[in-house]
JSON list of C-alpha atoms in Angstrom, two decimals:
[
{"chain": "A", "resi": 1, "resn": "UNK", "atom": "CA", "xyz": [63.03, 26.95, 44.41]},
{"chain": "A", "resi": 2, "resn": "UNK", "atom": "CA", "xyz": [60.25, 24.50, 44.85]},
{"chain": "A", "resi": 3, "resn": "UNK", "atom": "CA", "xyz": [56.71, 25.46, 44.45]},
{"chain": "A", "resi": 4, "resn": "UNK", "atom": "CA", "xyz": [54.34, 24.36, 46.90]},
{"chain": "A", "resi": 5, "resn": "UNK", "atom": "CA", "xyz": [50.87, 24.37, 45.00]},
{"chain": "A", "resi": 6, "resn": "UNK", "atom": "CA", "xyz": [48.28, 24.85, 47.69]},
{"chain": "A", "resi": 7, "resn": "UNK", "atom": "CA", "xyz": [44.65, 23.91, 47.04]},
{"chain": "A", "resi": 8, "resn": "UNK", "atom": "CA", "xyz": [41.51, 24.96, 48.72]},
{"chain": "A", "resi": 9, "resn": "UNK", "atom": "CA", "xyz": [38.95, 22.77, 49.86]},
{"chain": "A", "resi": 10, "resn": "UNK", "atom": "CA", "xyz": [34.98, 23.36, 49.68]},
{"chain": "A", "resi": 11, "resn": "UNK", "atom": "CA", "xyz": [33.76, 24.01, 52.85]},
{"chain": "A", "resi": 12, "resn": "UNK", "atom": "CA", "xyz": [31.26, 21.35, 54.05]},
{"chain": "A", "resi": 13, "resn": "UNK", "atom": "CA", "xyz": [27.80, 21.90, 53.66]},
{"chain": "A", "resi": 14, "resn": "UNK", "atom": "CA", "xyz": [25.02, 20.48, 55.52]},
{"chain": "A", "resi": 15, "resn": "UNK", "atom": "CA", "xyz": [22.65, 17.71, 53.73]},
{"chain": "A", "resi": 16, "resn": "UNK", "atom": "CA", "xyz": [19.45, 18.87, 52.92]},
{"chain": "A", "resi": 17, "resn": "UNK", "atom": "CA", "xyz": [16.87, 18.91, 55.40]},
{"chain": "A", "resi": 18, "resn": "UNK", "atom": "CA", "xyz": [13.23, 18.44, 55.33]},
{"chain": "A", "resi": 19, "resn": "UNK", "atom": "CA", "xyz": [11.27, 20.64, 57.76]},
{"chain": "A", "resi": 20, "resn": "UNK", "atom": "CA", "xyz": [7.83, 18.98, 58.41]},
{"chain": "A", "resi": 21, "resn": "UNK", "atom": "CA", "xyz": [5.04, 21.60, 59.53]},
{"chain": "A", "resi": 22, "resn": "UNK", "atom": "CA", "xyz": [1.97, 20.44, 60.91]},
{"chain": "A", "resi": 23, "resn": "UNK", "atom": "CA", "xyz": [0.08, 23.39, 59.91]},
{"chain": "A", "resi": 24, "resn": "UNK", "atom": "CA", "xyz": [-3.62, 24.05, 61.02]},
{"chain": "A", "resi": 25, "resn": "UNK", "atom": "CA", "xyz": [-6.05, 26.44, 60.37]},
{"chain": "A", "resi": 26, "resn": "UNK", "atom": "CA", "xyz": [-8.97, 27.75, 62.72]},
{"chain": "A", "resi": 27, "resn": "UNK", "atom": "CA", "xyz": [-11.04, 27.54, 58.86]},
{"chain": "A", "resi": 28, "resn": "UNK", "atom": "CA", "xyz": [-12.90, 25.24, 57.04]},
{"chain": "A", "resi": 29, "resn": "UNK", "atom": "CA", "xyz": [-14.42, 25.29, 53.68]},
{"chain": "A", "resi": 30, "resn": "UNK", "atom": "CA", "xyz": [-17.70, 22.88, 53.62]},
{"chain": "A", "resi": 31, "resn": "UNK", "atom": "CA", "xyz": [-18.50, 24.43, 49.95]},
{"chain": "A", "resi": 32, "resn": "UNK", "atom": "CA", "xyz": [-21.58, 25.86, 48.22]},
{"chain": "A", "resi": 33, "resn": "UNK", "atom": "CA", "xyz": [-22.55, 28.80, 46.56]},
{"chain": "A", "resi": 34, "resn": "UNK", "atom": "CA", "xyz": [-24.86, 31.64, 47.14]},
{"chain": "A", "resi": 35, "resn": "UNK", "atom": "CA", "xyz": [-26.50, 34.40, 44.98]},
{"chain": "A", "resi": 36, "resn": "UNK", "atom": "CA", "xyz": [-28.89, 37.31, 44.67]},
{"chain": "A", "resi": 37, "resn": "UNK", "atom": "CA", "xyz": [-30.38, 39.06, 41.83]},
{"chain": "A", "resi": 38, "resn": "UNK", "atom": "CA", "xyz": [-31.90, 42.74, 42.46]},
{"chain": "A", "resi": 39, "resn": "UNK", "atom": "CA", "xyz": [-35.40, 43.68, 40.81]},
{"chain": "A", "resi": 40, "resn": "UNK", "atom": "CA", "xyz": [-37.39, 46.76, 40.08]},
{"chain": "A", "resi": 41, "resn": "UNK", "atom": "CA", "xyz": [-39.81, 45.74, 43.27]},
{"chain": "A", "resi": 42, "resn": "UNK", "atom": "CA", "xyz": [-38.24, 42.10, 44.26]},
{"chain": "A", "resi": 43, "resn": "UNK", "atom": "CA", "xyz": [-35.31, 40.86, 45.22]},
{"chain": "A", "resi": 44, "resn": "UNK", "atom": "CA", "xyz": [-33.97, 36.97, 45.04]},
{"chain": "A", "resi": 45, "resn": "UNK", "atom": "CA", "xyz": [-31.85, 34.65, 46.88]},
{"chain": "A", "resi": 46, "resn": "UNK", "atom": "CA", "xyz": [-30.90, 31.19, 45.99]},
{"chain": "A", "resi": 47, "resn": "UNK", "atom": "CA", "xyz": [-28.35, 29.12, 48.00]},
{"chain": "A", "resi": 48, "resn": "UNK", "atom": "CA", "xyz": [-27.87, 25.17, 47.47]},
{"chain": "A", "resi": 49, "resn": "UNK", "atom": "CA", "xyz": [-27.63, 22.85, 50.68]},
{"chain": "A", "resi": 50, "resn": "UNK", "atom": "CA", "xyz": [-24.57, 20.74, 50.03]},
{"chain": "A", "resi": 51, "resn": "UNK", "atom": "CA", "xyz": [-22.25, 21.16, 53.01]},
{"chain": "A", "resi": 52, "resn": "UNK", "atom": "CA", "xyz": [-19.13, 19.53, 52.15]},
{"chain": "A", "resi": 53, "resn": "UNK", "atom": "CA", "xyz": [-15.48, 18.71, 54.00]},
{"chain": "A", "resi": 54, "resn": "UNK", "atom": "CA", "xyz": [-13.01, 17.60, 50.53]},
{"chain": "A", "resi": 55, "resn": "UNK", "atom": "CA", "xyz": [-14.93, 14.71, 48.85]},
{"chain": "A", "resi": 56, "resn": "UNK", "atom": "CA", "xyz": [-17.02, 13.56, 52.04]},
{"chain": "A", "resi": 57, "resn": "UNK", "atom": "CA", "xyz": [-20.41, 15.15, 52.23]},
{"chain": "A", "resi": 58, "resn": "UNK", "atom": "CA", "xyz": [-21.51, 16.24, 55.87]},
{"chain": "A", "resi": 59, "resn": "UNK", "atom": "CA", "xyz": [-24.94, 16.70, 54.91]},
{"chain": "A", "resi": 60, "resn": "UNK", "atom": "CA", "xyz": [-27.37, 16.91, 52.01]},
{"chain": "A", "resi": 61, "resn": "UNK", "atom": "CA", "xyz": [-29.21, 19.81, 53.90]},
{"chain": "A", "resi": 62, "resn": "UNK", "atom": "CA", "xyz": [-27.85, 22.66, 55.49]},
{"chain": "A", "resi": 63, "resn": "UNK", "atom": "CA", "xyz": [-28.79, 25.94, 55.06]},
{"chain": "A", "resi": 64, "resn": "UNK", "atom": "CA", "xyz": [-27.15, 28.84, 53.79]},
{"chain": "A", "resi": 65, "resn": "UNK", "atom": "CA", "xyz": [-29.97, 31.28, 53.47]},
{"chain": "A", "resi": 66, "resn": "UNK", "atom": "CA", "xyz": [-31.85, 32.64, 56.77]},
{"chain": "A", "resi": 67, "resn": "UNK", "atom": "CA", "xyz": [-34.69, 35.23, 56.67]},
{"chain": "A", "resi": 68, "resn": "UNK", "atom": "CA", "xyz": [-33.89, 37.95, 59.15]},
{"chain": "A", "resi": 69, "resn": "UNK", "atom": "CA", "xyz": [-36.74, 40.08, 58.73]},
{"chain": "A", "resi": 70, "resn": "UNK", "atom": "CA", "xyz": [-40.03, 40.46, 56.60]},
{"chain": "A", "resi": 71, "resn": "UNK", "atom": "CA", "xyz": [-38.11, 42.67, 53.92]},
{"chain": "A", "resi": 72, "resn": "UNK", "atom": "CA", "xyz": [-34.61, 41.17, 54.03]},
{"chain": "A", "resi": 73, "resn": "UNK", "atom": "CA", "xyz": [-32.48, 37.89, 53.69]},
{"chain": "A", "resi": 74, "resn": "UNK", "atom": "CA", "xyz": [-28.94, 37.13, 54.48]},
{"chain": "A", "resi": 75, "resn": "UNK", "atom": "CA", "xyz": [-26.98, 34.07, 52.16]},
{"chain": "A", "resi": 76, "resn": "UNK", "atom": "CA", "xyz": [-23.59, 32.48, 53.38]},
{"chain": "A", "resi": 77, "resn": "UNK", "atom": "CA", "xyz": [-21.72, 30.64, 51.98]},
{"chain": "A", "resi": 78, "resn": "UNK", "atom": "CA", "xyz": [-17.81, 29.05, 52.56]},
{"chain": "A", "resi": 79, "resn": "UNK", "atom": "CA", "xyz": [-17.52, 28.12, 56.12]},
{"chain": "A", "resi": 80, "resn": "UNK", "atom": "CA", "xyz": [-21.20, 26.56, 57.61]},
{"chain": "A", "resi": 81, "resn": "UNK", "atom": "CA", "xyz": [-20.65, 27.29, 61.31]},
{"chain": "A", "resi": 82, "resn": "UNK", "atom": "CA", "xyz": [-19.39, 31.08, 60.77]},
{"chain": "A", "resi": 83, "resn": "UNK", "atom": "CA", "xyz": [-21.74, 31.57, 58.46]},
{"chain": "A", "resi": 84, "resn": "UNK", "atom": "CA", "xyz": [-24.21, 30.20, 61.58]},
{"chain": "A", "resi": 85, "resn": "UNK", "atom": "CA", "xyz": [-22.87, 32.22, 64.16]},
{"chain": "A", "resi": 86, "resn": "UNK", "atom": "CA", "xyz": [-22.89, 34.95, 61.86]},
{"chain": "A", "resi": 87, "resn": "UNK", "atom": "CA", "xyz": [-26.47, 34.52, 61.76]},
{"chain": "A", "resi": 88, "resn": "UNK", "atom": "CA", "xyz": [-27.17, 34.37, 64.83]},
{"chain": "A", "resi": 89, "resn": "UNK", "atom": "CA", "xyz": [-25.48, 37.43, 65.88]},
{"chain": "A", "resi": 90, "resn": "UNK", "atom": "CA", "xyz": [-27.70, 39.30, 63.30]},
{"chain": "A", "resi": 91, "resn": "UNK", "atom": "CA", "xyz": [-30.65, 37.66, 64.21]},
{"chain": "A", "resi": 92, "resn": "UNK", "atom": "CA", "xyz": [-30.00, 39.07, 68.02]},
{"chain": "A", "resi": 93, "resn": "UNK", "atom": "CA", "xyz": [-29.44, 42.24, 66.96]},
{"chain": "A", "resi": 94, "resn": "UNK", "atom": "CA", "xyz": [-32.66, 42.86, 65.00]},
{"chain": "A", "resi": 95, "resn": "UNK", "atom": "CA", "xyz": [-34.71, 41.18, 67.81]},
{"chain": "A", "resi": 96, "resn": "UNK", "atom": "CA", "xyz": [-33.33, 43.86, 69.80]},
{"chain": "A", "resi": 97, "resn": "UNK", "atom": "CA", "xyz": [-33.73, 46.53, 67.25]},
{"chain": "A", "resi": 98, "resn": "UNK", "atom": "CA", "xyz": [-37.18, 45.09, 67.38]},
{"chain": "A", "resi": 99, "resn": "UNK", "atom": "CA", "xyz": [-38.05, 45.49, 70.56]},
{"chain": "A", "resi": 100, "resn": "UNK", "atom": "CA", "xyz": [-36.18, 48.82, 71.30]},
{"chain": "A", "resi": 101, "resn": "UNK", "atom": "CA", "xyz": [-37.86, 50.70, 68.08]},
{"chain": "A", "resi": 102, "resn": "UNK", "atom": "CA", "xyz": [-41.25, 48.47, 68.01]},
{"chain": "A", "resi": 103, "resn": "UNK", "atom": "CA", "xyz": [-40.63, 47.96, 64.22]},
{"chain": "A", "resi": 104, "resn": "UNK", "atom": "CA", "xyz": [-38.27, 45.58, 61.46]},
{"chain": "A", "resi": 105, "resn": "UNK", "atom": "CA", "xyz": [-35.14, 46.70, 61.21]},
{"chain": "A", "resi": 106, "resn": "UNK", "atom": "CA", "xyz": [-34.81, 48.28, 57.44]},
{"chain": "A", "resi": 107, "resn": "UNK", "atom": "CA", "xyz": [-32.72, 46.53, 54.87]},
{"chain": "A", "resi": 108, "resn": "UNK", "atom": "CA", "xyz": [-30.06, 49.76, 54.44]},
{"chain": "A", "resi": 109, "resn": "UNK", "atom": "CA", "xyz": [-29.67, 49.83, 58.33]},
{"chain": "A", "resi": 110, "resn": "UNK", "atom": "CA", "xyz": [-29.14, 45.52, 58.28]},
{"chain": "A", "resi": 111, "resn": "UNK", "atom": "CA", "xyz": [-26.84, 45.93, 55.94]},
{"chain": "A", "resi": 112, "resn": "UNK", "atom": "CA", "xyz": [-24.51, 48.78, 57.63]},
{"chain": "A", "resi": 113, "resn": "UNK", "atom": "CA", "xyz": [-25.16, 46.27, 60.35]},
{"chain": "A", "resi": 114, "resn": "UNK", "atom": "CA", "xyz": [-23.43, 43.37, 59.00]},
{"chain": "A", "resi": 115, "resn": "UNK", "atom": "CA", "xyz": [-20.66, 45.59, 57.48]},
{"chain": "A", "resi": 116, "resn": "UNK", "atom": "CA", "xyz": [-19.90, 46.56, 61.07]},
{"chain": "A", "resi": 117, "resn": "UNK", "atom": "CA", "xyz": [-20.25, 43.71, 63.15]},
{"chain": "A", "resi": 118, "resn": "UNK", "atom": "CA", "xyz": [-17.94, 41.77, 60.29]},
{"chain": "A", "resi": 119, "resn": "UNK", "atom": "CA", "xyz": [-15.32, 44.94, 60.84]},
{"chain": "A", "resi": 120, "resn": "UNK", "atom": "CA", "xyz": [-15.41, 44.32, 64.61]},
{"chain": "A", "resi": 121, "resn": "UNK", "atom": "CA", "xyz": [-14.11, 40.68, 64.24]},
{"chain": "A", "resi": 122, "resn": "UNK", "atom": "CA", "xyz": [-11.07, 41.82, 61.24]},
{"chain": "A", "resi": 123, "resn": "UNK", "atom": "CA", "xyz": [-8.40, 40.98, 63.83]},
{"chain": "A", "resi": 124, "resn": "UNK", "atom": "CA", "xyz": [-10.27, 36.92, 63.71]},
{"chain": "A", "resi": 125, "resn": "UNK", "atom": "CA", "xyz": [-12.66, 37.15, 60.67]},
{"chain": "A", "resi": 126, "resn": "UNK", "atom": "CA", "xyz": [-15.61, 35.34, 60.26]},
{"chain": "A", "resi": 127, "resn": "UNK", "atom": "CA", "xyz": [-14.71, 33.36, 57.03]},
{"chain": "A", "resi": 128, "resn": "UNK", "atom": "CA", "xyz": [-17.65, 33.70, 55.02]},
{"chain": "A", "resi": 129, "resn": "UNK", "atom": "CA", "xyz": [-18.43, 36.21, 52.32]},
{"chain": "A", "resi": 130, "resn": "UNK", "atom": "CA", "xyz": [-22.14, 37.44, 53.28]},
{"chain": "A", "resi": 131, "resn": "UNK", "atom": "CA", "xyz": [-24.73, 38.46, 50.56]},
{"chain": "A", "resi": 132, "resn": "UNK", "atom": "CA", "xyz": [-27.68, 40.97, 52.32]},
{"chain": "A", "resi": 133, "resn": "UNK", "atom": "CA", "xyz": [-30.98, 41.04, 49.81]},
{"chain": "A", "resi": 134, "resn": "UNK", "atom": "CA", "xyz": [-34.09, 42.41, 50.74]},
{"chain": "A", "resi": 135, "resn": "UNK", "atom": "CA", "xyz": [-36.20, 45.48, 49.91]},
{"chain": "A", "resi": 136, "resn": "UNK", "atom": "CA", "xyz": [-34.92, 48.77, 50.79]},
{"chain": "A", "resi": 137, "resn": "UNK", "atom": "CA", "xyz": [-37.44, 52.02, 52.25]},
{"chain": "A", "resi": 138, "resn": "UNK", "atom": "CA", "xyz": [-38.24, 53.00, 48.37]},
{"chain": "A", "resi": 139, "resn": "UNK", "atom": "CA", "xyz": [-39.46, 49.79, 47.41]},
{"chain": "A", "resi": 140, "resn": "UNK", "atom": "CA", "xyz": [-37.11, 48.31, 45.22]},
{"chain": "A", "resi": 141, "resn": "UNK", "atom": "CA", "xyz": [-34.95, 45.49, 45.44]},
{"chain": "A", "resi": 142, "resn": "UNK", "atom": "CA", "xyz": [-31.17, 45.93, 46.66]},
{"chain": "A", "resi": 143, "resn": "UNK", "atom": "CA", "xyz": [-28.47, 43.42, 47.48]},
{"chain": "A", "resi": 144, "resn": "UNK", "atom": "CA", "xyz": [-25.23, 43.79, 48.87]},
{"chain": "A", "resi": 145, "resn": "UNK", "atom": "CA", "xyz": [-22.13, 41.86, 49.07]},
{"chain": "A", "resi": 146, "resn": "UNK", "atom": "CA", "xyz": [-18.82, 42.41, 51.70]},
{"chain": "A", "resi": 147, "resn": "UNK", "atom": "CA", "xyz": [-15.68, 40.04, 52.32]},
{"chain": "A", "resi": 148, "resn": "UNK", "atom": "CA", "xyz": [-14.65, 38.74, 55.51]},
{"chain": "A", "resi": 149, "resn": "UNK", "atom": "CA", "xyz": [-13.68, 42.48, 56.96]},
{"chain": "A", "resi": 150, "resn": "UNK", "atom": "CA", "xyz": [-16.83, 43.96, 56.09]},
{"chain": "A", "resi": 151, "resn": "UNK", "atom": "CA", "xyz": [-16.16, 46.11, 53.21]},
{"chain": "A", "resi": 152, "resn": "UNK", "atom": "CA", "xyz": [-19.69, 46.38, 51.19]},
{"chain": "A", "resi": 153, "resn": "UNK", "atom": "CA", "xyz": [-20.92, 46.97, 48.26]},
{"chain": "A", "resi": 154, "resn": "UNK", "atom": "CA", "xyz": [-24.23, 47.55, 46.74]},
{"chain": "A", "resi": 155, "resn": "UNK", "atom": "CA", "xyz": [-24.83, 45.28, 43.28]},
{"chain": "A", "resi": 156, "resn": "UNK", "atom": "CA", "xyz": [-28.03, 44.16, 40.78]},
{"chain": "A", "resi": 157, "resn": "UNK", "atom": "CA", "xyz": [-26.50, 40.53, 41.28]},
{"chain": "A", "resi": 158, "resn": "UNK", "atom": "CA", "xyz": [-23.37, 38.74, 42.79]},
{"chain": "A", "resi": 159, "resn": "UNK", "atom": "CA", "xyz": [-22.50, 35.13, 43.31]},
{"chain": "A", "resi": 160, "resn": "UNK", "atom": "CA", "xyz": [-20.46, 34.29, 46.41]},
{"chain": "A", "resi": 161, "resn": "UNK", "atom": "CA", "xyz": [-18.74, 30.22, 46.92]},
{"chain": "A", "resi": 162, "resn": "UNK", "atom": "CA", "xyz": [-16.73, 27.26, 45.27]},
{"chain": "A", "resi": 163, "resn": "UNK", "atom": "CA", "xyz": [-18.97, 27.56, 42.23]},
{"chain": "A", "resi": 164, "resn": "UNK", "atom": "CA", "xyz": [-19.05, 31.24, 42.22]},
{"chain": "A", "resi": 165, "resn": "UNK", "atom": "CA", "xyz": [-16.44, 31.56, 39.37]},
{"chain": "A", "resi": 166, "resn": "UNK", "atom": "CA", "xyz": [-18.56, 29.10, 37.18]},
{"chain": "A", "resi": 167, "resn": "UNK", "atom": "CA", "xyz": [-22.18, 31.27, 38.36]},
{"chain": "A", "resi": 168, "resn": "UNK", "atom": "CA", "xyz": [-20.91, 35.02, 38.27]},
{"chain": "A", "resi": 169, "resn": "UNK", "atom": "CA", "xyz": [-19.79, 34.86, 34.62]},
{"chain": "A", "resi": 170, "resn": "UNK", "atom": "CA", "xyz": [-23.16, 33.44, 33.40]},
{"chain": "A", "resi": 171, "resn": "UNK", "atom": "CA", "xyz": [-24.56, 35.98, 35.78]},
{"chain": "A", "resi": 172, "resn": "UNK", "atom": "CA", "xyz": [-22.73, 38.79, 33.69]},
{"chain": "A", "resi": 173, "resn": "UNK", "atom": "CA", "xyz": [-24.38, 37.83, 30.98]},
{"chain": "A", "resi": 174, "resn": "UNK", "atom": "CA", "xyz": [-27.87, 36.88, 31.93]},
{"chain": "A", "resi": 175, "resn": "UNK", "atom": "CA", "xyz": [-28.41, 39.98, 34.23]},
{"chain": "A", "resi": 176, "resn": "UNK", "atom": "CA", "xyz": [-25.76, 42.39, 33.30]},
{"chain": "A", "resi": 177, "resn": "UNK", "atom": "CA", "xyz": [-25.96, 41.60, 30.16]},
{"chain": "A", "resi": 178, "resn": "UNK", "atom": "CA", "xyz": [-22.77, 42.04, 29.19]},
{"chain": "A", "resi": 179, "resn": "UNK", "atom": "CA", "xyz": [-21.05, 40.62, 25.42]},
{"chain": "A", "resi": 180, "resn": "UNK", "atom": "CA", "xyz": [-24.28, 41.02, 24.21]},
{"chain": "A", "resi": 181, "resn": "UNK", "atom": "CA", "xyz": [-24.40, 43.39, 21.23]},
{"chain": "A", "resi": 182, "resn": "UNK", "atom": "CA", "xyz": [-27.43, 46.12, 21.27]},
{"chain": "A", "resi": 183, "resn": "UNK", "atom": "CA", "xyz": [-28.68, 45.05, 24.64]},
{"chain": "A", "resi": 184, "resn": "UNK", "atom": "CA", "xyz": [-29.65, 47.79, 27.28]},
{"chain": "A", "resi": 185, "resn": "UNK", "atom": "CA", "xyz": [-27.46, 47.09, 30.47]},
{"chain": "A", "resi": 186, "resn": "UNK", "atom": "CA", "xyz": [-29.62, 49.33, 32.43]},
{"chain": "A", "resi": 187, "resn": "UNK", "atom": "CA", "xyz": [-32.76, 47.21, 32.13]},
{"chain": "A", "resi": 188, "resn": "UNK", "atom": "CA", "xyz": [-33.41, 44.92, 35.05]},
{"chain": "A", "resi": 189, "resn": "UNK", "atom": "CA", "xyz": [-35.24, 41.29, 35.26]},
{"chain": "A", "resi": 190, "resn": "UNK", "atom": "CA", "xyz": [-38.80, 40.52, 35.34]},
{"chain": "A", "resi": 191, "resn": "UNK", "atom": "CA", "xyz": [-39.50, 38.16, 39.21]},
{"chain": "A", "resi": 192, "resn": "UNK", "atom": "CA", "xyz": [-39.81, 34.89, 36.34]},
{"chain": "A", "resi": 193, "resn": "UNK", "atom": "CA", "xyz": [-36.71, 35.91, 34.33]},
{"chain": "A", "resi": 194, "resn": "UNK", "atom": "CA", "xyz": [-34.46, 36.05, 37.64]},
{"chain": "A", "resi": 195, "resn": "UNK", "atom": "CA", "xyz": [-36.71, 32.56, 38.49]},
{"chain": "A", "resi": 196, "resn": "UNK", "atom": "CA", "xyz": [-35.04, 31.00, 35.46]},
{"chain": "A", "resi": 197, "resn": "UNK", "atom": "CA", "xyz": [-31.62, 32.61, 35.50]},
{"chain": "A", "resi": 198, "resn": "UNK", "atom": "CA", "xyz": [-30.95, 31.12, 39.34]},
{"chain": "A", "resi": 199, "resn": "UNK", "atom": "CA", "xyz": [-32.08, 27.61, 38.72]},
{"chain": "A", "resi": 200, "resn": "UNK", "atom": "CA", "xyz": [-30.26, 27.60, 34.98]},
{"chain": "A", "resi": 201, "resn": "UNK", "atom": "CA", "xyz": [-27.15, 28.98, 37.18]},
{"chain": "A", "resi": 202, "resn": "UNK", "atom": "CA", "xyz": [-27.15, 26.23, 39.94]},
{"chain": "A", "resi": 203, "resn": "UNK", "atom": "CA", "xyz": [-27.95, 23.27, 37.33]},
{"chain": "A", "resi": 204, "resn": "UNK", "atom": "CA", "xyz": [-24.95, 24.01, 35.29]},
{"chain": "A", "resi": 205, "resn": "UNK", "atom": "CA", "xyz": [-22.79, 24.51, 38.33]},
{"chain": "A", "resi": 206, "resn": "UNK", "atom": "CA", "xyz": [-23.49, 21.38, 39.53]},
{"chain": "A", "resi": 207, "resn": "UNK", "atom": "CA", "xyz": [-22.38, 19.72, 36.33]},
{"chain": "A", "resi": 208, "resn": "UNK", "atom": "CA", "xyz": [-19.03, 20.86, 37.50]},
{"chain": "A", "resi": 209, "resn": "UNK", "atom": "CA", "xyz": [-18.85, 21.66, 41.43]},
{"chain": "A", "resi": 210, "resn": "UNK", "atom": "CA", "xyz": [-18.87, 18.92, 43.37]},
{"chain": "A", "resi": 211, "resn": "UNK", "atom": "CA", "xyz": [-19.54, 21.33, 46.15]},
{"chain": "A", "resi": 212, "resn": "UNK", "atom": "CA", "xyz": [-22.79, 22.56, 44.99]},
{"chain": "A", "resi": 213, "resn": "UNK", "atom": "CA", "xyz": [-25.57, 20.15, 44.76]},
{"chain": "A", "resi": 214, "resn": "UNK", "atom": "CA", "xyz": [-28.86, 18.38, 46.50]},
{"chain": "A", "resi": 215, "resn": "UNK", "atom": "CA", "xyz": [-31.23, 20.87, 47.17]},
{"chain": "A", "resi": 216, "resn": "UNK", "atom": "CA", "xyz": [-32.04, 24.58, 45.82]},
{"chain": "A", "resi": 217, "resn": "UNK", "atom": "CA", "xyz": [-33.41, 27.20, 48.01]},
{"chain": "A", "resi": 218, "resn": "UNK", "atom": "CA", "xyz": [-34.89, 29.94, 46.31]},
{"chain": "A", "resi": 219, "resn": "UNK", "atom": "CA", "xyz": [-36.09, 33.12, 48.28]},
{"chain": "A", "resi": 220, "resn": "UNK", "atom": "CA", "xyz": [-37.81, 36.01, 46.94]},
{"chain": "A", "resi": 221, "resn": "UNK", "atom": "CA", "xyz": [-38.42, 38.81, 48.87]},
{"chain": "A", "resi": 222, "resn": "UNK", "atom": "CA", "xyz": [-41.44, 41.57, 47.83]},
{"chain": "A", "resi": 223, "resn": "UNK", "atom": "CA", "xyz": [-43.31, 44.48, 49.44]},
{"chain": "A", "resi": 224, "resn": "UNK", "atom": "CA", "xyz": [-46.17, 41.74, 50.70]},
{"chain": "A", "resi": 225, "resn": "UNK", "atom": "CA", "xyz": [-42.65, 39.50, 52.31]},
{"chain": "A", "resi": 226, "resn": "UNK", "atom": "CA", "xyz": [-40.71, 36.94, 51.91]},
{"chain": "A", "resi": 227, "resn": "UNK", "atom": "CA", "xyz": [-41.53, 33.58, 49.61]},
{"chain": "A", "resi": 228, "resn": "UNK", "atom": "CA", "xyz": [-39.60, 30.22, 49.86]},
{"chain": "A", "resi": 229, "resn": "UNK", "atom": "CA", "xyz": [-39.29, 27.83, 47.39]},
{"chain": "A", "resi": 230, "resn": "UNK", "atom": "CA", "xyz": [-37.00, 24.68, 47.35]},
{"chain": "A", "resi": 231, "resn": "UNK", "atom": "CA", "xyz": [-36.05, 22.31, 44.19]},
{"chain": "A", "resi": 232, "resn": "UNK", "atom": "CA", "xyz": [-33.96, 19.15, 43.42]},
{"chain": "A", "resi": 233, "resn": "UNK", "atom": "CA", "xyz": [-29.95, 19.71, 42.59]},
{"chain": "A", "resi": 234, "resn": "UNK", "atom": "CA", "xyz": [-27.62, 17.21, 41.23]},
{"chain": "A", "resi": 235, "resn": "UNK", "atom": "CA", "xyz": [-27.31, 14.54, 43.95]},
{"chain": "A", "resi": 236, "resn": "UNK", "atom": "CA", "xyz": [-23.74, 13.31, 42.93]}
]
């Protein structure tokens, strides 16, 4: 009896092939960071001017900070032209506010503002991360952050942008004093303290960010308005 030994071949497989995607995005990140810092009667904004695409700087100075009314300031920071139209947007709205109610739009009802008109664009975000500062009907500072879809939150301080995770742990520290052994979290910043703390933040993080840089702009909002200062970054 002869045995017929039968042997299975591997089936053939297919060489490996490289799928090439061209992918693009509607976003851009130009850089830059953004932060606020709540007081007892003051509030304060600083925001560099770097706008940045990868290692090519657009411009030395671009905005991120806007005053929208006497008592209130928005900071952007991530993506310069939503953070513009943004802006704008808000800007209309309190000019009609404005002219409707013959009076500034408050800093509570700006902010509920913003958190809605970034909730009516959550199907195409704007892709910044906005802080609101300003002075709120009591007289004391407030600041609030969101994310793109408009969730808020009201904070003492926050740091938003590429150098944010560099600024918001030195922020921690400085202002929420936190790691520091017998220090009393509750206690806030004097207007000169909060001075110091933003431009110590922004010179360190432009030791490391190259994102961050060129020009400082520091606003600090009070019951009498808002102030604007501007100082030298790191140019490189």
């Amino acid at each position: 009896m002869e045995y017929q030994m039968h042997t299975q071949q591997a089936p053939m497989q297919a060489p490996n092939q490289v799928h090439s995607h061209n992918h693009w995005s509607p976003y851009v990140d130009t850089g830059g960071t953004s932060l606020a810092i709540a007081g007892d009667d003051f509030v304060l904004v600083a925001s560099d001017t770097r706008q940045s695409d990868g290692f090519n700087i657009n411009t030395r100075y671009d905005s991120k900070a806007i005053e929208l009314s006497n008592k209130t300031v928005l900071a952007t920071s991530i993506c310069s032209a939503d953070g513009k139209r943004l802006t704008e947007v808000l800007e209309q709205k309190a000019q009609l506010y404005f002219h409707k109610h013959e009076k500034h739009i408050g800093t509570k009802a700006l902010a509920q503002l913003l958190s809605n008109t970034l909730y009516s664009r959550r199907m195409f975000p704007y892709y910044v991360f906005p802080i609101l500062a300003g002075i709120d009907s009591d007289g004391k500072g407030a600041a609030y952050s969101y994310d793109a879809l408009g969730n808020m939150q009201l904070v003492t301080y926050i740091a938003f942008g590429s150098a944010s995770a560099l600024v918001q742990p030195f922020l921690d520290n400085q202002v929420g004093f936190k790691n520091q052994r017998g220090a009393d979290s509750s206690r806030r910043l004097t207007r000169e303290q909060a001075m110091m703390v933003a431009i110590d933040a922004f010179t360190g993080a432009t030791e490391r960010d190259i994102y961050t840089g060129d020009h400082l702009e520091i606003y600090i909002v009070d019951a009498n308005g808002v102030h604007k200062e501007v100082r030298e970054l790191k140019r490189d």
